[in-house]
Amino acid sequence: MLKKLLIANRGEIACRIMATCRDLGIQTVAVYSDADARAKHVRESDESVHIGPAPATESYLNGEAILAAAKATGADAIHPGYGFLSENADFAEAVENAGLIWVGPSAKAIRSMGPKDEAKRIAEEAGVPVLPGYRGEGQDLETLAEAAQNIGFPLLIKAVAGGGGRGIRLVSEPGQLKAELESAVREAESAFGDGRVMLEKLVQQPRHIEVQVFGDAQGNVVHLYERDCSLQRRRHKVIEEAPAPGMPEDVRAAMTDAAVKLAKAVGYQGAGTVEFIVDGSKPLALDTFWFLEMNTRLQVEHPVTECITGQDLVEWQLRVASGQPLPLAQDQIPLIGHAIEARVCAEDPADGFRPGAGLILEFGLLQPIDGETIRWDAGFETGDRVPSNYDSMIAKLIVSGGDRDEAVDLLVETLAHTQLSGVPANTGFLRRCAQSDAFRDGTHHVNWIAEQGDALTHSPSEHQHASVLAVSDIQLDDAGAGMPWDIRDGFRSNAAPVRKAAVAVGADADWFDPADHDVAAETPLPFVTDLSPRRYAVTTGGDTVLVEVPDYDADVEAVLGGDSVSAPMPGKLLSIQVMAGDAVTKGDAVAVMEAMKMEHTLSAPRDGVVASVEAAAGDQVAEGDVLVHLEAE
């Protein structure tokens, strides 16, 4: 067995791997960037090594720095987690050439399954069903247009080297092909350095079902059943579960057999996932699934497989990497109950899922929930800072039950009692997804979230009203009032009592009279956490809002402070589009910044003239940093 493992990753997956290492008595080495110097995965490791600045290209994607860290600490193996360098065949090869153990499949297997066209060719040869499409070498418009006509519309353009939903375009009719093709090629060249594409028949109501496979150096390959990952937003998974709803035994046998055949065809070792696209417009059948791609690493959603099989997949990885055979044969792997995972992210669903960064004021369950079937895989805790440089996921909530209904009920209840404040949170959105009729019935599909619009992304007004009323009750609490005139009821001899409290919710301040706001009887009970004498975090039905008691002196300063443009979150300044002396109109773009892998355009707050520019392109800025001053009116 390994003695010391360097984990070439961060966040929750680094912490997850460390948990298994502690159980096995394996020493751990964390690596970290400038942005993660105080991160949870650094605190929980036995040793840690700084590997570079905050940008991933200069730290977590810097293979040479990671190898140097392994050598300096005497690590005998490297686990890449997922993302970053986990599917980089060159890095896997470099690790082995350095005399270290690579906890993952061989570089050859990674290369075989990386390009989507090559993976589909291997799948076809192995007898795995594949969607009709074009995967040829010819990449000119004429060749692709002819192939598109043969496939039929609608179809998908997919980057050969793609991943993470990038380089994919939907083409509904022939007239769209040229423009969408050019767009897909540009994105693929930018993201992967490879502009080649392939064409594939579009499944109108697709489900995404994947099979967990495992191989060892002795030639054994097994599966650990399937997962359904159909609840997605823009091809990014949101909630995953195992086993797949409505899965007949004959279809499970055929799908898992196909996955094992593919893994054996490439001599696969370690953890891998074979993904299938499924026609969700009809019940699962032997002719309704086709090979999509293979992920040659541990998946984000691996915990649901662990829950239904009772196995530790990271332990399996470490044992296989050490040369040991698989811990169990196929007929020894159980399938018990049902498990569901929800990805908790620092993002605002109501604002186009805008990612957020900053200090986590409170994160955790507001009260205990019965049972021991709740698991958190988290990379952050209360008091940690979420950096703007990486993916917005901060934790995974995994629940399990005797059957799917029991697991769904527990997920909905747990999300209702989960508080994440200080950064935007998607917990309310996750709860609305989980308690929807489509999810409960198992009739959701990959495009379902996009079809729902604001119904899922916007919290009910009753939730905000309940939160405000909860804080208003605190502000109007007359317990301990020394004299009758200390009671805040607005007493007048010729009028009825009036009780008002001034509170601010987010960016909007308003007066709320408890008598004027009715809250629906079915609205969940709000949970209030005091953050400071004037600041409260209130969670209602999974939606957490910050409610503040205004400081009027500060409010006046804010009104008079409309002469500047400030960074709304930490990030990197990409460009400043004005100079001192420029005239601007309210709404004009004055700066562009990048945060959490997205671009944000900052606009002038009013008409005026630029007095000064306080930052430059390339600067790392903190939330609230002034970037541009306007001349005072």
XYZ file of C-alpha atoms in Angstrom:
633
model
C 0.000 0.000 0.000
C 1.061 3.588 -0.620
C 2.834 5.458 2.191
C 2.453 9.118 1.217
C 0.035 10.573 -1.343
C 0.179 14.002 -2.954
C -3.279 15.223 -3.963
C -3.022 17.404 -7.057
C -6.323 19.159 -6.475
C -8.252 21.376 -4.082
C -11.638 21.844 -2.448
C -14.019 19.074 -1.556
C -12.389 16.330 -3.628
C -9.018 16.912 -1.949
C -10.710 16.704 1.464
C -12.619 13.604 0.361
C -9.434 11.784 -0.682
C -7.746 12.757 2.595
C -10.581 11.158 4.584
C -9.876 7.752 3.033
C -6.133 8.206 3.448
C -6.607 8.811 7.167
C -8.589 5.555 7.436
C -5.814 3.662 5.618
C -2.930 5.316 7.495
C -1.586 7.036 4.370
C 0.150 10.407 4.830
C -1.204 13.230 2.652
C 0.384 16.211 0.925
C -1.769 19.134 -0.194
C -0.814 21.644 -2.859
C -2.233 25.151 -2.891
C -2.238 28.410 -4.793
C -2.100 31.934 -3.381
C -5.913 31.944 -3.274
C -6.046 28.744 -1.202
C -3.355 29.412 1.393
C -5.884 29.063 4.243
C -8.198 26.570 2.541
C -9.770 23.587 4.273
C -7.843 21.026 2.225
C -4.589 22.673 3.344
C -5.652 22.611 6.994
C -6.609 18.930 6.849
C -3.450 17.636 5.154
C -0.363 16.287 6.890
C 1.878 18.514 4.740
C 1.256 21.275 2.231
C 3.241 22.916 -0.548
C 2.642 26.251 -2.255
C 2.702 25.803 -6.043
C 1.940 29.216 -7.532
C -0.361 32.209 -8.020
C -4.152 32.041 -7.968
C -4.804 31.388 -11.690
C -5.137 27.621 -12.230
C -2.803 27.766 -15.241
C -0.031 28.919 -12.906
C -0.768 26.511 -10.056
C -3.128 23.520 -10.239
C -2.398 23.043 -13.951
C 1.352 23.484 -13.463
C 2.542 19.892 -13.740
C 6.189 20.725 -13.126
C 5.413 22.499 -9.847
C 3.284 19.562 -8.685
C 5.982 17.034 -9.515
C 8.548 19.180 -7.684
C 6.259 19.244 -4.643
C 5.966 15.452 -4.713
C 9.730 15.070 -4.891
C 10.353 17.603 -2.105
C 7.951 15.874 0.289
C 8.913 12.309 -0.531
C 5.453 11.356 -1.817
C 5.331 8.035 -3.634
C 2.071 8.665 -5.543
C -0.120 11.425 -7.002
C -3.920 11.438 -7.033
C -5.332 14.024 -9.466
C -8.938 14.038 -8.202
C -11.177 15.288 -11.010
C -10.810 18.300 -13.284
C -7.458 20.082 -13.647
C -4.868 17.422 -14.669
C -6.965 14.308 -14.000
C -7.424 13.415 -17.688
C -4.124 14.781 -18.948
C -2.276 11.840 -20.485
C 1.008 13.769 -20.729
C 0.933 14.512 -17.004
C 0.069 10.897 -16.153
C 3.085 9.832 -18.205
C 5.317 12.436 -16.529
C 4.292 11.171 -13.088
C 5.261 7.609 -13.963
C 8.487 8.724 -15.669
C 9.397 10.481 -12.417
C 9.192 7.141 -10.621
C 5.886 7.945 -8.914
C 2.606 6.030 -8.892
C -0.232 7.609 -10.873
C -3.588 6.950 -9.191
C -5.598 6.611 -12.362
C -5.779 4.825 -15.696
C -2.804 4.554 -17.994
C -1.863 7.394 -20.314
C -2.751 5.075 -23.208
C -6.306 4.570 -21.909
C -6.726 8.307 -21.333
C -5.613 9.028 -24.891
C -7.912 6.336 -26.295
C -11.008 7.714 -24.584
C -10.136 11.435 -24.773
C -11.028 12.346 -28.378
C -14.752 11.699 -28.742
C -14.469 10.402 -32.298
C -11.800 7.835 -31.375
C -13.777 6.777 -28.276
C -16.870 6.148 -30.404
C -14.842 4.164 -32.943
C -13.496 1.915 -30.165
C -17.014 1.593 -28.715
C -18.412 0.491 -32.089
C -15.669 -2.113 -32.467
C -16.462 -3.408 -28.965
C -20.135 -3.860 -29.876
C -21.384 -0.895 -27.829
C -24.397 0.956 -29.352
C -23.411 4.390 -30.739
C -25.598 7.230 -32.052
C -25.644 7.856 -35.822
C -23.232 10.655 -36.715
C -20.149 11.819 -38.589
C -16.678 11.322 -37.143
C -14.557 11.632 -40.259
C -11.314 13.466 -40.947
C -12.822 15.897 -43.457
C -13.570 19.167 -41.675
C -14.505 21.456 -44.578
C -18.006 22.939 -44.720
C -19.039 20.992 -47.818
C -18.156 17.636 -46.256
C -19.857 18.461 -42.967
C -22.969 19.816 -44.705
C -23.334 16.597 -46.722
C -22.886 14.519 -43.586
C -25.480 16.655 -41.777
C -28.057 15.988 -44.491
C -27.430 12.256 -44.169
C -27.836 12.373 -40.375
C -30.895 14.623 -40.460
C -31.879 17.651 -38.362
C -31.877 18.530 -35.534
C -28.311 17.505 -34.750
C -25.424 18.456 -32.480
C -21.995 19.758 -33.418
C -19.468 18.485 -30.848
C -15.823 19.341 -30.381
C -13.726 16.189 -30.801
C -11.554 17.190 -27.831
C -14.488 18.662 -25.905
C -15.580 18.412 -22.318
C -17.594 20.296 -19.706
C -20.299 21.200 -22.229
C -17.938 23.362 -24.326
C -17.689 23.182 -28.090
C -21.279 21.935 -28.448
C -23.877 23.604 -30.702
C -27.455 22.686 -31.567
C -28.406 22.938 -35.247
C -32.151 22.782 -35.876
C -32.139 23.376 -39.640
C -29.636 23.453 -42.541
C -29.459 27.257 -42.674
C -27.920 27.379 -39.167
C -25.103 24.945 -39.867
C -22.425 27.357 -41.134
C -22.723 29.909 -38.310
C -22.973 27.305 -35.541
C -20.063 25.369 -37.008
C -17.820 28.430 -37.018
C -18.831 29.221 -33.435
C -18.148 25.670 -32.224
C -14.742 25.588 -33.916
C -13.728 28.929 -32.355
C -14.705 27.771 -28.872
C -13.010 24.398 -29.314
C -9.768 25.993 -30.501
C -9.826 28.421 -27.571
C -10.715 25.845 -24.910
C -8.835 22.763 -26.129
C -6.427 23.934 -28.825
C -8.204 21.569 -31.226
C -10.907 22.862 -33.572
C -11.993 19.515 -34.997
C -15.678 18.660 -34.659
C -18.010 15.773 -35.239
C -21.758 15.621 -35.875
C -24.270 13.574 -33.958
C -28.007 12.866 -34.149
C -29.923 14.830 -31.502
C -32.051 12.981 -28.969
C -34.930 15.368 -28.279
C -35.633 14.527 -24.616
C -32.327 13.023 -23.500
C -31.569 11.364 -20.219
C -27.987 10.947 -19.051
C -27.210 7.576 -17.483
C -23.660 6.453 -16.722
C -22.040 3.258 -15.470
C -19.231 3.157 -12.891
C -16.523 0.729 -13.986
C -13.324 -0.404 -12.281
C -10.352 -2.348 -13.608
C -7.129 -3.681 -12.102
C -3.668 -4.686 -13.334
C -4.686 -8.360 -13.279
C -7.175 -7.813 -16.105
C -10.333 -7.825 -13.976
C -13.079 -5.308 -14.824
C -16.344 -4.881 -12.918
C -19.176 -2.374 -12.818
C -20.772 -0.832 -9.738
C -24.159 -0.214 -11.357
C -25.460 2.976 -12.888
C -26.153 6.604 -11.981
C -28.718 8.969 -13.471
C -27.366 12.491 -14.051
C -30.227 13.880 -16.130
C -30.911 16.957 -14.004
C -28.563 19.394 -15.722
C -28.208 23.083 -16.470
C -26.409 23.952 -19.688
C -24.943 20.441 -19.752
C -23.567 20.778 -16.223
C -24.894 18.264 -13.704
C -26.994 19.588 -10.804
C -28.453 16.548 -9.008
C -27.349 12.941 -9.531
C -28.738 9.665 -8.212
C -28.183 5.927 -8.132
C -29.656 3.682 -9.307
C -31.435 5.235 -12.317
C -35.214 5.682 -11.901
C -37.285 3.216 -13.898
C -34.356 0.973 -14.812
C -35.519 -2.534 -15.882
C -33.176 -5.394 -15.031
C -32.630 -6.402 -18.666
C -31.646 -2.840 -19.649
C -29.331 -2.561 -16.633
C -27.662 -5.817 -17.638
C -27.213 -4.664 -21.241
C -25.913 -1.201 -20.320
C -23.467 -2.385 -17.652
C -22.271 -5.185 -19.952
C -21.586 -2.624 -22.702
C -19.616 -0.462 -20.245
C -17.478 -3.395 -19.096
C -16.798 -4.419 -22.720
C -15.548 -0.920 -23.515
C -13.288 -0.828 -20.435
C -11.806 -4.207 -21.315
C -11.232 -3.074 -24.905
C -8.755 -0.431 -23.722
C -7.184 -2.447 -20.886
C -8.673 -0.085 -18.323
C -7.288 0.170 -14.780
C -8.751 2.232 -11.948
C -12.016 4.167 -11.750
C -13.839 5.165 -14.916
C -17.306 6.163 -16.023
C -18.987 5.130 -19.267
C -21.708 7.631 -20.147
C -24.789 6.878 -22.214
C -27.395 9.150 -23.751
C -30.918 7.774 -23.375
C -34.156 8.589 -25.178
C -36.233 10.001 -22.323
C -39.424 10.291 -24.384
C -40.162 6.594 -23.822
C -39.575 3.961 -21.120
C -36.081 2.533 -20.841
C -35.571 -0.292 -23.295
C -32.750 -2.174 -24.992
C -32.894 0.129 -28.035
C -33.090 3.481 -26.202
C -29.477 4.043 -25.081
C -26.252 4.903 -26.931
C -22.631 5.451 -25.889
C -21.774 9.104 -25.267
C -18.219 9.214 -23.855
C -15.940 7.797 -21.176
C -14.532 9.815 -18.286
C -11.165 8.382 -17.316
C -11.187 9.522 -13.694
C -13.228 9.567 -10.504
C -16.509 11.422 -11.027
C -17.917 14.254 -8.907
C -20.991 12.098 -8.281
C -19.116 8.975 -7.110
C -20.591 9.194 -3.543
C -24.033 7.976 -4.658
C -22.406 4.802 -5.984
C -20.579 4.402 -2.669
C -23.875 4.688 -0.805
C -25.737 2.011 -2.793
C -22.816 -0.448 -2.839
C -21.252 0.182 0.571
C -17.830 0.589 -1.058
C -15.160 3.311 -0.777
C -14.173 4.064 -4.387
C -11.132 6.116 -3.370
C -9.874 3.136 -1.379
C -10.411 0.963 -4.463
C -8.363 3.476 -6.487
C -5.495 3.413 -4.007
C -5.461 -0.377 -3.776
C -5.499 -0.827 -7.553
C -2.744 1.793 -7.957
C -0.695 -0.175 -5.425
C -0.955 -3.268 -7.636
C -3.630 -5.057 -5.626
C -6.569 -6.803 -7.343
C -10.107 -5.429 -7.137
C -11.531 -5.882 -3.623
C -14.698 -7.645 -4.887
C -15.787 -9.788 -7.813
C -18.847 -8.753 -9.809
C -21.272 -11.078 -8.025
C -20.092 -9.777 -4.630
C -21.045 -6.123 -5.249
C -24.427 -5.338 -3.628
C -27.093 -2.873 -4.769
C -28.868 -1.463 -1.721
C -31.440 1.344 -1.507
C -31.244 4.675 -3.285
C -28.895 7.689 -3.004
C -29.049 11.254 -4.334
C -26.375 13.957 -4.524
C -26.961 17.718 -4.872
C -24.134 20.084 -5.803
C -24.149 23.093 -3.473
C -22.619 26.080 -5.241
C -21.811 29.705 -4.454
C -23.952 31.106 -7.250
C -27.132 33.151 -7.650
C -29.759 31.263 -9.700
C -31.971 34.371 -9.925
C -29.137 36.316 -11.565
C -28.306 33.869 -14.335
C -26.404 31.666 -11.870
C -23.823 34.401 -11.383
C -20.993 32.902 -9.322
C -20.073 34.579 -6.080
C -16.993 34.833 -3.912
C -16.202 36.087 -0.443
C -16.426 35.160 3.220
C -18.782 32.362 4.256
C -20.599 33.737 7.280
C -22.587 30.592 8.095
C -22.631 27.163 6.473
C -24.295 24.049 7.858
C -27.521 22.454 9.022
C -29.730 24.689 11.119
C -30.990 21.793 13.225
C -30.340 18.057 13.447
C -32.304 15.796 11.100
C -33.252 12.271 12.121
C -31.256 9.432 10.668
C -27.658 8.793 9.744
C -28.115 8.798 5.975
C -26.926 12.369 5.361
C -23.372 12.928 4.130
C -21.557 16.157 3.340
C -18.460 16.243 1.131
C -17.358 19.844 1.621
C -14.319 21.903 0.727
C -15.354 24.916 2.810
C -16.563 25.724 6.309
C -17.950 28.735 8.137
C -15.247 31.408 8.130
C -13.594 30.250 4.890
C -13.281 32.519 1.862
C -14.541 31.336 -1.515
C -12.034 32.527 -4.141
C -13.151 33.825 -7.515
C -10.629 31.823 -9.510
C -12.176 28.370 -9.592
C -15.389 26.401 -9.944
C -18.266 27.639 -7.783
C -19.080 24.270 -6.160
C -18.249 24.319 -2.463
C -19.882 21.115 -1.219
C -21.953 18.073 -2.106
C -24.968 16.944 -0.101
C -25.559 13.201 -0.357
C -28.617 11.502 1.114
C -29.745 7.890 0.957
C -32.861 5.911 1.810
C -34.457 2.522 1.508
C -36.078 3.589 -1.756
C -36.140 6.620 -4.047
C -39.164 8.304 -2.418
C -37.477 8.142 0.979
C -34.252 9.617 -0.441
C -36.081 12.447 -2.229
C -37.999 13.356 0.939
C -34.773 13.481 2.931
C -33.070 15.625 0.287
C -35.911 18.156 0.293
C -35.954 18.314 4.100
C -32.181 18.653 4.411
C -31.994 21.449 1.826
C -34.735 23.315 3.703
C -32.529 23.246 6.801
C -29.252 24.120 5.077
C -27.927 27.633 5.579
C -25.232 29.160 3.377
C -24.793 32.890 3.884
C -22.182 35.441 2.951
C -21.999 34.224 -0.649
C -24.831 33.542 -3.107
C -26.239 30.036 -2.732
C -28.247 27.653 -4.907
C -29.777 25.618 -2.064
C -33.292 26.970 -2.606
C -33.015 26.231 -6.322
C -31.899 22.670 -5.559
C -34.847 22.185 -3.219
C -37.346 23.423 -5.800
C -35.857 21.012 -8.338
C -36.019 18.094 -5.902
C -39.607 18.701 -4.824
C -40.951 19.215 -8.359
C -43.421 16.710 -9.776
C -41.092 15.914 -12.701
C -38.184 14.981 -10.430
C -40.347 13.043 -8.006
C -41.861 11.099 -10.903
C -38.478 10.570 -12.556
C -39.712 12.148 -15.802
C -37.147 14.974 -15.902
C -34.553 15.097 -18.667
C -31.396 17.030 -19.576
C -33.326 20.032 -20.946
C -35.968 20.142 -18.211
C -34.424 22.902 -16.062
C -34.103 25.207 -19.085
C -37.793 24.669 -19.853
C -38.927 25.749 -16.375
C -37.603 29.332 -16.436
C -38.096 31.445 -13.309
C -40.164 28.798 -11.531
C -36.961 27.150 -10.289
C -34.434 29.985 -10.239
C -36.449 32.629 -8.376
C -37.372 32.118 -4.751
C -41.064 32.608 -3.866
C -41.888 36.084 -2.560
C -43.351 34.390 0.509
C -39.864 33.209 1.456
C -38.472 36.740 1.459
C -41.514 38.079 3.319
C -41.166 35.353 5.945
C -37.494 36.217 6.360
C -38.216 39.916 6.730
C -41.042 39.335 9.184
C -38.803 37.103 11.298
C -36.252 39.914 11.668
C -39.018 42.482 12.148
C -40.317 40.448 15.060
C -36.866 40.602 16.621
C -36.650 44.363 16.085
C -40.132 44.923 17.513
C -39.660 42.632 20.482
C -40.685 44.736 23.490
C -39.676 42.155 26.050
C -37.915 43.929 28.842
C -39.266 47.382 27.959
C -38.763 49.434 31.106
C -41.628 51.903 30.713
C -44.851 52.022 28.657
C -43.392 54.672 26.348
C -40.529 52.287 25.478
C -43.023 50.083 23.614
C -42.632 50.634 19.866
C -46.268 50.698 18.789
C -46.377 54.228 17.356
C -48.944 55.209 20.000
C -51.223 58.129 19.194
C -54.291 59.030 21.205
C -56.482 59.316 18.115
C -55.201 56.387 16.013
C -54.698 52.633 16.090
C -51.270 51.289 17.060
C -48.831 50.883 14.170
C -45.766 48.663 14.399
C -43.057 49.146 11.796
C -39.493 47.977 11.383
C -36.985 49.220 8.831
C -34.940 46.403 7.298
C -32.866 46.021 4.147
C -32.852 42.845 2.081
C -29.985 42.566 -0.365
C -29.668 45.829 -2.258
C -33.261 46.936 -1.606
C -34.297 48.708 1.574
C -37.978 49.058 2.467
C -40.392 49.501 5.339
C -42.287 46.360 6.287
C -45.415 46.432 8.416
C -46.143 42.950 9.782
C -49.851 43.585 9.335
C -49.431 44.269 5.606
C -47.653 41.054 4.609
C -49.358 37.693 4.670
C -47.218 34.600 4.431
C -48.741 31.444 2.969
C -49.560 28.788 5.527
C -47.369 26.261 3.691
C -44.293 28.516 3.801
C -41.536 26.739 5.767
C -40.591 28.158 9.150
C -37.733 30.691 8.808
C -34.518 30.102 10.745
C -32.688 33.225 11.920
C -28.970 33.413 12.684
C -27.517 36.561 14.269
C -24.378 37.556 12.384
C -23.969 40.915 14.129
C -26.216 43.327 16.033
C -27.566 44.672 12.722
C -27.170 41.698 10.410
C -29.102 38.442 10.196
C -29.002 35.391 7.965
C -32.509 33.998 7.518
C -33.178 30.675 5.807
C -36.676 29.888 4.545
C -37.242 26.750 2.504
C -33.587 26.541 1.538
C -33.379 30.178 0.430
C -30.991 32.149 2.625
C -31.155 35.953 2.581
C -29.169 38.561 4.459
C -31.476 40.951 6.290
C -29.928 44.098 7.712
C -31.161 46.841 9.993
C -30.096 50.006 8.159
C -27.436 52.330 9.484
C -28.824 55.623 8.187
C -25.529 57.512 8.348
C -23.995 54.861 6.129
C -27.025 54.960 3.822
C -26.604 58.676 3.266
C -22.949 58.158 2.380
C -23.971 55.443 -0.089
C -26.446 57.750 -1.816
C -23.783 60.420 -2.136
C -21.296 57.830 -3.334
C -22.717 57.400 -6.821
C -19.518 58.859 -8.204
C -17.588 55.597 -8.512
C -17.607 52.149 -10.061
C -16.454 49.399 -7.702
C -15.730 45.704 -8.102
C -18.887 43.765 -7.118
C -16.798 40.682 -6.228
C -13.163 39.589 -6.099
C -11.685 38.842 -9.503
C -9.302 39.800 -12.260
C -9.709 43.046 -14.189
C -9.690 42.235 -17.893
C -10.007 45.757 -19.282
C -10.708 49.395 -18.449
C -12.669 50.993 -21.258
C -12.479 54.660 -20.223
C -9.793 57.273 -19.518
C -9.727 60.334 -17.303
C -11.672 63.098 -19.028
C -14.004 60.762 -20.964
C -17.702 61.612 -20.916
C -19.942 58.659 -20.048
C -23.660 58.013 -20.059
C -25.412 55.981 -17.395
C -25.110 52.304 -18.361
C -21.985 52.706 -20.503
C -19.450 49.910 -20.055
C -16.436 51.216 -18.147
C -14.667 47.979 -17.158
C -14.748 44.210 -17.674
C -13.656 41.766 -15.000
C -13.442 38.008 -14.711
C -14.665 36.146 -11.644
C -15.468 32.447 -11.165
C -14.674 31.735 -14.835
C -17.217 34.304 -16.096
C -16.908 37.806 -17.528
C -18.780 40.706 -15.911
C -19.254 44.136 -17.497
C -19.346 47.076 -15.052
C -21.345 50.144 -16.059
C -21.363 53.852 -15.274
C -23.847 54.623 -12.438
C -24.853 57.977 -13.991
C -24.048 60.477 -16.715
C -20.811 62.293 -16.039
C -17.109 62.709 -16.717
C -14.376 60.310 -15.617
C -12.212 61.969 -12.976
C -9.693 59.135 -12.507
C -9.025 55.478 -13.178
C -7.757 53.579 -10.139
C -6.885 50.175 -11.636
C -5.446 48.591 -14.752
C -6.077 45.521 -16.861
C -4.578 42.442 -15.253
C -5.043 43.653 -11.666
C -6.516 41.303 -9.077
C -9.203 43.310 -7.287
C -11.121 42.706 -4.100
C -14.839 43.193 -3.594
C -15.525 46.914 -3.118
C -12.288 48.155 -4.695
C -12.954 51.419 -6.538
C -11.993 51.113 -10.201
C -13.226 54.376 -11.708
C -14.132 57.754 -10.143
C -16.530 60.205 -11.791
C -16.284 63.939 -11.261
C -18.515 65.080 -8.418
C -21.784 66.662 -9.437
